[in-house]
């Protein structure tokens, strides 16, 4: 981590020993959030007050649906939001999910589908989200969505 716009860097910090290869990060004030997916599910590590907390599982792996492409956003002094893709039961289909914590990751609301075949006009792929959380009550999530037999 650098606190002087990349002129100098601190020591490397390993926050996980394995992942599916997808990782995202967010910064708000002095808080840093890193999220990834792996065999445990959707996992979050937070740095607050200069100290890394132990990683927490935001959404456990169910052993059936691959979770991938996470994005993370921070709001006010405690809230954390994560959007991620989850492989659906049918090949080439995915559901985009949102999960939120009101207290820095100690507790999590139930994950909800925000992009799925029954939510977003029969899109097959609902993945690779980006999040903008400009105010306490407003969340924007943009994602890749494509329909069968099209190039988009």
Backbone as a printed PyTorch tensor [residue, N CA C, xyz], in Angstrom:
tensor([[[  0.8450,  -1.1680,   0.0000],
         [  0.0000,   0.0000,   0.0000],
         [  0.8980,   1.2410,   0.0000]],

        [[  0.4330,   2.2630,  -0.7110],
         [  1.1630,   3.5240,  -0.7550],
         [  0.2740,   4.6270,  -0.1890]],

        [[  0.8530,   5.4850,   0.6180],
         [  0.1180,   6.6330,   1.1630],
         [  0.6180,   7.9490,   0.5760]],

        [[  1.5190,   7.8480,  -0.4230],
         [  2.0620,   9.0600,  -1.0420],
         [  1.9930,   8.9960,  -2.5700]],

        [[  0.8790,   8.5050,  -3.0570],
         [  0.5950,   8.4290,  -4.4940],
         [  1.6130,   7.5940,  -5.2630]],

        [[  2.0980,   6.5450,  -4.6560],
         [  2.9730,   5.6100,  -5.3410],
         [  4.4470,   5.9280,  -5.3210]],

        [[  4.8560,   6.9690,  -4.5990],
         [  6.2820,   7.2740,  -4.5040],
         [  7.0010,   6.1780,  -3.7160]],

        [[  6.4110,   5.7580,  -2.6120],
         [  6.9630,   4.6560,  -1.8180],
         [  5.8390,   3.6650,  -1.5290]],

        [[  6.2510,   2.4390,  -1.2220],
         [  5.2830,   1.3720,  -0.9600],
         [  5.6340,   0.6590,   0.3370]],

        [[  4.6040,   0.2690,   1.0720],
         [  4.7920,  -0.5270,   2.2800],
         [  5.0720,  -1.9740,   1.9120]],

        [[  5.2290,  -2.7950,   2.9200],
         [  5.4970,  -4.2080,   2.6740],
         [  4.2490,  -4.8960,   2.1240]],

        [[  4.4700,  -5.9560,   1.3920],
         [  3.3790,  -6.7320,   0.8150],
         [  2.5940,  -7.4210,   1.9240]],

        [[  1.2810,  -7.3930,   1.8110],
         [  0.4070,  -8.0540,   2.7810],
         [ -0.3970,  -9.1200,   2.0500]],

        [[ -0.2840, -10.3560,   2.4590],
         [ -1.0730, -11.4490,   1.9020],
         [ -2.3590, -11.5470,   2.7040]],

        [[ -3.4930, -11.3930,   2.0290],
         [ -4.7860, -11.4670,   2.7240],
         [ -5.4940, -12.7840,   2.4720]],

        [[ -5.0080, -13.5740,   1.5090],
         [ -5.5960, -14.8970,   1.2290],
         [ -4.5390, -15.7760,   0.5890]],

        [[ -4.7040, -17.0730,   0.7420],
         [ -3.7480, -17.9940,   0.1480],
         [ -4.2690, -18.6170,  -1.1400]],

        [[ -5.5730, -18.4360,  -1.4340],
         [ -6.1130, -18.9630,  -2.6820],
         [ -7.3850, -18.2110,  -3.0630]],

        [[ -7.6690, -18.2220,  -4.3680],
         [ -8.8970, -17.6190,  -4.8810],
         [ -9.1640, -18.2240,  -6.2480]],

        [[-10.3180, -17.9030,  -6.8150],
         [-10.6230, -18.3370,  -8.1840],
         [ -9.9340, -17.4110,  -9.1870]],

        [[ -9.1720, -16.4520,  -8.7040],
         [ -8.4440, -15.5620,  -9.6060],
         [ -9.0890, -14.2100,  -9.8070]],

        [[-10.2240, -13.9740,  -9.2050],
         [-10.9210, -12.7010,  -9.3450],
         [-10.8350, -11.9510,  -8.0310]],

        [[-10.4380, -10.6770,  -8.0940],
         [-10.2960,  -9.8800,  -6.8830],
         [-10.7030,  -8.4390,  -7.1980]],

        [[-11.2230,  -7.7590,  -6.1900],
         [-11.5850,  -6.3520,  -6.3420],
         [-11.2320,  -5.6260,  -5.0470]],

        [[-11.0490,  -4.3160,  -5.1430],
         [-10.6980,  -3.5160,  -3.9710],
         [-11.4570,  -2.2000,  -3.9980]],

        [[-11.6520,  -1.6260,  -2.8100],
         [-12.2780,  -0.3070,  -2.6750],
         [-11.6350,   0.4080,  -1.5030]],

        [[-11.6070,   1.7350,  -1.5870],
         [-11.0500,   2.5660,  -0.5160],
         [-12.0330,   3.6820,  -0.2240]],

        [[-12.2430,   3.9540,   1.0410],
         [-13.0390,   5.1140,   1.4670],
         [-12.3930,   5.6470,   2.7350]],

        [[-11.8460,   6.8450,   2.6420],
         [-11.1250,   7.4010,   3.7830],
         [ -9.9450,   6.5080,   4.1220]],

        [[ -9.8680,   6.0500,   5.3530],
         [ -8.7720,   5.1760,   5.7720],
         [ -9.1500,   3.6930,   5.7170]],

        [[-10.3550,   3.3830,   5.2380],
         [-10.7720,   1.9790,   5.1190],
         [-10.4010,   1.4250,   3.7500]],

        [[ -9.9400,   0.1860,   3.7480],
         [ -9.6180,  -0.5290,   2.5210],
         [-10.3640,  -1.8590,   2.5690]],

        [[-11.0130,  -2.2150,   1.4770],
         [-11.7160,  -3.4970,   1.3780],
         [-11.1670,  -4.2580,   0.1800]],

        [[-10.9310,  -5.5400,   0.3700],
         [-10.5180,  -6.4340,  -0.7080],
         [-11.4830,  -7.6090,  -0.6830]],

        [[-12.0250,  -7.9610,  -1.8430],
         [-12.9710,  -9.0690,  -1.9260],
         [-12.5260, -10.0240,  -3.0230]],

        [[-12.7550, -11.3140,  -2.7920],
         [-12.4120, -12.3370,  -3.7750],
         [-13.3760, -13.5060,  -3.6210]],

        [[-13.3570, -14.3920,  -4.6060],
         [-14.1510, -15.6130,  -4.5340],
         [-13.2060, -16.7990,  -4.5590]],

        [[-13.6200, -17.8550,  -3.8820],
         [-12.8150, -19.0630,  -3.8160],
         [-13.6260, -20.1990,  -3.2300]],

        [[-12.9460, -21.2130,  -2.7720],
         [-13.6370, -22.4060,  -2.2740],
         [-14.4910, -22.1320,  -1.0380]],

        [[-14.2200, -21.0550,  -0.3130],
         [-15.0450, -20.6980,   0.8440],
         [-16.3020, -19.9430,   0.4330]],

        [[-16.2660, -19.2720,  -0.7120],
         [-17.3700, -18.4440,  -1.1780],
         [-16.8630, -17.0510,  -1.5060]],

        [[-17.6800, -16.0430,  -1.2060],
         [-17.3020, -14.6460,  -1.4090],
         [-16.6840, -14.1590,  -0.1020]],

        [[-15.4160, -13.7480,  -0.1500],
         [-14.6540, -13.4390,   1.0610],
         [-14.2010, -11.9780,   1.0300]],

        [[-14.2460, -11.3310,   2.1990],
         [-13.8750,  -9.9260,   2.3430],
         [-12.7930,  -9.7780,   3.4040]],

        [[-11.7720,  -8.9800,   3.0870],
         [-10.7770,  -8.5700,   4.0860],
         [-10.8350,  -7.0480,   4.1660]],

        [[-10.8230,  -6.5200,   5.3890],
         [-10.9130,  -5.0710,   5.6070],
         [ -9.6930,  -4.5800,   6.3740]],

        [[ -9.2400,  -3.4000,   5.9890],
         [ -8.1800,  -2.7110,   6.7290],
         [ -8.7990,  -1.4490,   7.3160]],

        [[ -8.8160,  -1.3660,   8.6270],
         [ -9.3430,  -0.1810,   9.3080],
         [ -8.3560,   0.2390,  10.3840]],

        [[ -8.2340,   1.5230,  10.5750],
         [ -7.3080,   2.0730,  11.5760],
         [ -5.9050,   1.5090,  11.4260]],

        [[ -5.4850,   1.2620,  10.1810],
         [ -4.1320,   0.7940,   9.9110],
         [ -3.8930,  -0.6800,  10.1550]],

        [[ -4.9560,  -1.4510,  10.4650],
         [ -4.7900,  -2.8690,  10.7790],
         [ -5.7270,  -3.7200,   9.9230]],

        [[ -5.1820,  -4.7960,   9.3610],
         [ -6.0080,  -5.7360,   8.6090],
         [ -6.7610,  -6.6370,   9.5750]],

        [[ -8.0630,  -6.7510,   9.3870],
         [ -8.8780,  -7.6960,  10.1560],
         [ -8.8310,  -9.0420,   9.4600]],

        [[ -9.1790, -10.0890,  10.2070],
         [ -9.2390, -11.4250,   9.6130],
         [-10.3120, -11.4510,   8.5260]],

        [[-10.0770, -12.1400,   7.4170],
         [-11.0860, -12.2330,   6.3680],
         [-12.3840, -12.8590,   6.8870]],

        [[-13.5080, -12.4110,   6.3200],
         [-14.8160, -12.9560,   6.6770],
         [-15.5110, -13.4390,   5.4010]],

        [[-16.2980, -14.4770,   5.5420],
         [-17.0720, -15.0030,   4.4220],
         [-18.3950, -14.2500,   4.3690]],

        [[-18.6150, -13.5040,   3.2960],
         [-19.8550, -12.7480,   3.1260],
         [-20.9760, -13.6550,   2.6260]],

        [[-20.6520, -14.5350,   1.6960],
         [-21.6110, -15.5030,   1.1490],
         [-20.8860, -16.8370,   1.0320]],

        [[-21.2860, -17.8400,   1.8010],
         [-20.6060, -19.1320,   1.7350],
         [-20.8020, -19.8180,   0.3740]],

        [[-19.8070, -20.5830,  -0.0270],
         [-19.9090, -21.4020,  -1.2240],
         [-20.9230, -22.5080,  -0.9590]],

        [[-21.8660, -22.7130,  -1.8800],
         [-22.8720, -23.7600,  -1.6670],
         [-22.4610, -25.0970,  -2.2650]],

        [[-21.2760, -25.1520,  -2.8760],
         [-20.7930, -26.4040,  -3.4380],
         [-21.4140, -26.7490,  -4.7830]],

        [[-22.3190, -25.9090,  -5.2820],
         [-23.0160, -26.1840,  -6.5400],
         [-22.7890, -25.0780,  -7.5610]],

        [[-22.9260, -23.8080,  -7.1390],
         [-22.8770, -22.6650,  -8.0500],
         [-21.5650, -21.9020,  -7.8890]],

        [[-20.7800, -21.8210,  -8.9440],
         [-19.5260, -21.0790,  -8.9200],
         [-19.8150, -19.5910,  -8.7340]],

        [[-19.1530, -18.9660,  -7.7840],
         [-19.2620, -17.5230,  -7.5620],
         [-17.9960, -16.8830,  -8.1450]],

        [[-18.1660, -15.7710,  -8.8720],
         [-17.0060, -15.1500,  -9.5170],
         [-17.2720, -13.6690,  -9.7590]],

        [[-16.2560, -12.9610, -10.2220],
         [-16.3290, -11.5540, -10.6360],
         [-16.8790, -10.6230,  -9.5560]],

        [[-16.2960, -10.6050,  -8.3600],
         [-16.8180,  -9.7170,  -7.3190],
         [-16.4170,  -8.2590,  -7.5340]],

        [[-17.2480,  -7.3730,  -7.0150],
         [-16.9430,  -5.9410,  -6.9290],
         [-17.3220,  -5.5200,  -5.5150]],

        [[-16.6240,  -4.5430,  -4.9650],
         [-16.8870,  -4.1160,  -3.5930],
         [-16.9620,  -2.5960,  -3.5450]],

        [[-17.8000,  -2.0930,  -2.6250],
         [-17.9240,  -0.6570,  -2.4240],
         [-18.1180,  -0.3870,  -0.9330]],

        [[-17.6490,   0.7730,  -0.4930],
         [-17.7630,   1.1800,   0.9030],
         [-18.6460,   2.4120,   1.0050]],

        [[-19.4430,   2.4860,   2.0780],
         [-20.3100,   3.6290,   2.3160],
         [-20.2250,   4.0160,   3.7800]],

        [[-20.3820,   5.2470,   4.0980],
         [-20.2490,   5.8370,   5.4320],
         [-19.0920,   5.1910,   6.1900]],

        [[-19.1570,   5.0980,   7.4870],
         [-18.0060,   4.5790,   8.2360],
         [-18.0560,   3.0700,   8.4640]],

        [[-19.1560,   2.4130,   8.0830],
         [-19.2780,   0.9950,   8.3910],
         [-19.7800,   0.1010,   7.2690]],

        [[-20.6120,   0.6150,   6.3780],
         [-21.2880,  -0.2730,   5.4350],
         [-20.3880,  -0.7270,   4.2920]],

        [[-20.6200,  -1.9890,   3.8830],
         [-19.8890,  -2.6250,   2.7990],
         [-20.9080,  -3.2720,   1.8700]],

        [[-20.7570,  -3.0970,   0.5730],
         [-21.6060,  -3.7580,  -0.4090],
         [-20.7600,  -4.5440,  -1.3910]],

        [[-21.2390,  -5.7390,  -1.7390],
         [-20.5270,  -6.5950,  -2.6890],
         [-21.5240,  -7.0620,  -3.7460]],

        [[-21.1550,  -6.9130,  -5.0040],
         [-21.9040,  -7.5070,  -6.1110],
         [-21.0190,  -8.6090,  -6.6900]],

        [[-21.6310,  -9.7200,  -7.0760],
         [-20.8670, -10.8250,  -7.6360],
         [-21.7600, -11.6540,  -8.5420]],

        [[-21.1340, -12.4000,  -9.4360],
         [-21.8650, -13.2870, -10.3290],
         [-21.8810, -14.6830,  -9.7250]],

        [[-22.9690, -15.3820, -10.0070],
         [-23.1110, -16.7590,  -9.5230],
         [-23.6530, -17.6020, -10.6660]],

        [[-22.9330, -18.6590, -10.9760],
         [-23.3480, -19.5660, -12.0330],
         [-24.7370, -20.1180, -11.7120]],

        [[-25.6310, -20.1190, -12.6890],
         [-26.9850, -20.6370, -12.4820],
         [-27.0120, -22.1430, -12.7520]],

        [[-28.1750, -22.7430, -12.5830],
         [-28.3160, -24.1880, -12.7640],
         [-28.1790, -24.6220, -14.2230]],

        [[-28.4180, -23.7190, -15.1540],
         [-28.3400, -24.0240, -16.5780],
         [-27.0220, -23.4990, -17.1290]],

        [[-26.4110, -24.2710, -17.9970],
         [-25.1240, -23.8580, -18.5740],
         [-25.2460, -22.4980, -19.2580]],

        [[-24.1960, -21.6950, -19.1580],
         [-24.0950, -20.3710, -19.7720],
         [-25.0530, -19.3430, -19.1720]],

        [[-25.6100, -19.5960, -18.0230],
         [-26.4910, -18.6330, -17.3630],
         [-25.8370, -18.2170, -16.0530]],

        [[-25.9970, -16.9650, -15.6910],
         [-25.4720, -16.5190, -14.4000],
         [-26.4120, -15.4830, -13.8080]],

        [[-26.3700, -15.4050, -12.5030],
         [-27.1880, -14.4620, -11.7480],
         [-26.2570, -13.4610, -11.0860]],

        [[-26.5910, -12.1770, -11.1710],
         [-25.8230, -11.1610, -10.4780],
         [-26.4610, -10.9520,  -9.1100]],

        [[-25.6660, -11.0210,  -8.0580],
         [-26.1810, -10.9060,  -6.6940],
         [-25.5580,  -9.7110,  -5.9780]],

        [[-26.2950,  -9.2100,  -4.9830],
         [-25.8520,  -8.1120,  -4.1230],
         [-25.9780,  -8.5780,  -2.6870]],

        [[-24.9310,  -8.3270,  -1.8960],
         [-24.9700,  -8.6030,  -0.4650],
         [-24.3840,  -7.3900,   0.2490]],

        [[-24.9260,  -7.0830,   1.4090],
         [-24.5370,  -5.8520,   2.1060],
         [-24.3770,  -6.1130,   3.6000]],

        [[-23.4040,  -5.4420,   4.1830],
         [-23.1750,  -5.4970,   5.6210],
         [-23.3290,  -4.1010,   6.2120]],

        [[-24.0750,  -3.9760,   7.3240],
         [-24.2270,  -2.6610,   7.9430],
         [-23.1050,  -2.3140,   8.9150]],

        [[-22.2430,  -3.2990,   9.2060],
         [-21.2780,  -3.1170,  10.2950],
         [-19.8630,  -3.6000,   9.9560]],

        [[-19.4050,  -3.2830,   8.7700],
         [-18.0320,  -3.6190,   8.4110],
         [-17.7620,  -5.0850,   8.1750]],

        [[-18.8010,  -5.8700,   7.9580],
         [-18.6210,  -7.2880,   7.6410],
         [-18.8900,  -8.2510,   8.7790]],

        [[-19.2800,  -7.7560,   9.9470],
         [-19.5850,  -8.6670,  11.0550],
         [-20.8830,  -9.4320,  10.7870]],

        [[-21.8950,  -8.7350,  10.2630],
         [-23.1750,  -9.3440,   9.9130],
         [-23.4820,  -9.0050,   8.4570]],

        [[-24.2500,  -9.8760,   7.7960],
         [-24.6040,  -9.6790,   6.3960],
         [-26.0960,  -9.8800,   6.1960]],

        [[-26.7050,  -8.9940,   5.3880],
         [-28.0750,  -9.2250,   4.9540],
         [-28.0540, -10.3710,   3.9480]],

        [[-29.1700, -10.9980,   3.7180],
         [-29.2430, -12.0900,   2.7620],
         [-28.9470, -11.5720,   1.3560]],

        [[-28.1660, -12.3280,   0.6100],
         [-27.8440, -11.9510,  -0.7660],
         [-29.1100, -11.9560,  -1.6050]],

        [[-29.2290, -10.9720,  -2.4970],
         [-30.3970, -10.8840,  -3.3680],
         [-29.9690, -10.8300,  -4.8270]],

        [[-30.8200, -11.3760,  -5.6920],
         [-30.5600, -11.3400,  -7.1310],
         [-30.9480,  -9.9750,  -7.6730]],

        [[-30.0130,  -9.3070,  -8.3520],
         [-30.3410,  -8.0330,  -8.9950],
         [-30.2540,  -8.1320, -10.5180]],

        [[-29.6820,  -9.2000, -11.0070],
         [-29.6370,  -9.4690, -12.4440],
         [-29.7750, -10.9610, -12.6460]],

        [[-30.9190, -11.3900, -13.1430],
         [-31.1820, -12.8090, -13.3610],
         [-32.1900, -12.9460, -14.4830]],

        [[-32.3940, -14.1450, -14.9560],
         [-33.3160, -14.3470, -16.0660],
         [-34.7160, -13.8670, -15.7250]],

        [[-35.1060, -13.9230, -14.4620],
         [-36.4360, -13.4510, -14.0840],
         [-36.4240, -11.9890, -13.6290]],

        [[-35.2470, -11.3430, -13.6450],
         [-35.1290,  -9.9550, -13.1970],
         [-34.7600,  -9.0210, -14.3380]],

        [[-33.8750,  -9.4670, -15.2320],
         [-33.3200,  -8.5500, -16.2380],
         [-33.5940,  -9.0110, -17.6660]],

        [[-34.8440,  -9.1850, -18.0270],
         [-35.2610,  -9.4500, -19.4040],
         [-34.5650, -10.6520, -20.0260]],

        [[-34.5110, -11.7370, -19.3100],
         [-33.9800, -13.0100, -19.8220],
         [-32.5370, -12.9150, -20.2910]],

        [[-31.7350, -12.1160, -19.6410],
         [-30.3070, -12.0700, -19.9540],
         [-29.6820, -13.3730, -19.4890]],

        [[-28.8400, -13.9350, -20.3040],
         [-28.1910, -15.1900, -19.9330],
         [-27.0140, -14.9470, -19.0090]],

        [[-26.1680, -14.0100, -19.3730],
         [-25.0050, -13.7270, -18.5390],
         [-25.2600, -12.4270, -17.7990]],

        [[-25.0900, -12.4550, -16.5280],
         [-25.2240, -11.2730, -15.6760],
         [-23.9860, -11.2620, -14.7900]],

        [[-22.9070, -10.6700, -15.2970],
         [-21.6510, -10.7580, -14.5700],
         [-20.7820,  -9.5290, -14.7670]],

        [[-19.6350,  -9.5260, -14.1250],
         [-18.6350,  -8.4640, -14.1610],
         [-19.2060,  -7.1070, -13.7360]],

        [[-19.6860,  -7.0120, -12.4940],
         [-20.3020,  -5.7670, -12.0300],
         [-19.2950,  -4.6770, -11.6730]],

        [[-19.8050,  -3.4480, -11.6700],
         [-19.1330,  -2.2730, -11.1160],
         [-20.1440,  -1.5920, -10.2130]],

        [[-19.6680,  -1.0010,  -9.1190],
         [-20.5560,  -0.3930,  -8.1340],
         [-20.1950,   1.0750,  -7.9300]],

        [[-21.2130,   1.9210,  -7.8620],
         [-21.0660,   3.2990,  -7.4000],
         [-22.1050,   3.4700,  -6.2990]],

        [[-21.6700,   3.9340,  -5.1270],
         [-22.5410,   4.0810,  -3.9610],
         [-22.3950,   5.5240,  -3.4670]],

        [[-23.0250,   6.4690,  -4.1590],
         [-22.7750,   7.8840,  -3.8860],
         [-23.3980,   8.4310,  -2.6020]],

        [[-24.4540,   7.7940,  -2.1110],
         [-25.0880,   8.2700,  -0.8800],
         [-25.6490,   7.0680,  -0.1190]],

        [[-26.0050,   7.2820,   1.1220],
         [-26.4720,   6.1820,   1.9670],
         [-27.6420,   5.4180,   1.3590]],

        [[-28.5210,   6.1030,   0.6510],
         [-29.7170,   5.4420,   0.1430],
         [-29.6630,   5.0820,  -1.3430]],

        [[-28.5580,   5.3920,  -2.0260],
         [-28.4870,   5.1630,  -3.4710],
         [-27.3110,   4.2670,  -3.8200]],

        [[-27.6190,   3.1820,  -4.5190],
         [-26.5900,   2.2660,  -4.9980],
         [-26.7990,   2.0800,  -6.5010]],

        [[-25.7300,   2.1580,  -7.2690],
         [-25.7850,   1.8750,  -8.6950],
         [-24.8810,   0.6860,  -8.9680]],

        [[-25.4080,  -0.2920,  -9.6830],
         [-24.6100,  -1.4410, -10.0960],
         [-24.7880,  -1.5940, -11.6010]],

        [[-23.6910,  -1.5600, -12.3180],
         [-23.7020,  -1.8070, -13.7620],
         [-23.0170,  -3.1440, -13.9880]],

        [[-23.4820,  -3.8860, -14.9860],
         [-22.8760,  -5.1810, -15.2330],
         [-23.0310,  -5.5670, -16.6910]],

        [[-22.2610,  -6.5850, -17.0640],
         [-22.3300,  -7.1670, -18.3920],
         [-23.5510,  -8.0770, -18.4470]],

        [[-24.3760,  -7.9190, -19.4520],
         [-25.5070,  -8.8110, -19.6460],
         [-25.6740,  -9.0760, -21.1230]],

        [[-25.8470, -10.3260, -21.4950],
         [-26.0640, -10.6220, -22.9050],
         [-27.1880, -11.6210, -23.0370]],

        [[-27.8060, -11.5870, -24.1920],
         [-28.9460, -12.4270, -24.4870],
         [-28.5300, -13.5050, -25.4840]],

        [[-29.1340, -14.6600, -25.3680],
         [-28.8190, -15.7700, -26.2720],
         [-29.0140, -15.3540, -27.7270]],

        [[-28.1690, -15.9010, -28.6190],
         [-28.2170, -15.6830, -30.0700],
         [-27.9580, -14.2340, -30.4750]],

        [[-27.2060, -13.4990, -29.6780],
         [-26.8070, -12.1500, -30.0280],
         [-25.3160, -12.0200, -29.7940]],

        [[-24.7470, -10.9260, -30.2630],
         [-23.3280, -10.6460, -30.0240],
         [-23.1250,  -9.6750, -28.8750]],

        [[-24.1770,  -9.3590, -28.1410],
         [-24.0600,  -8.3960, -27.0490],
         [-24.8200,  -8.8880, -25.8370]]])
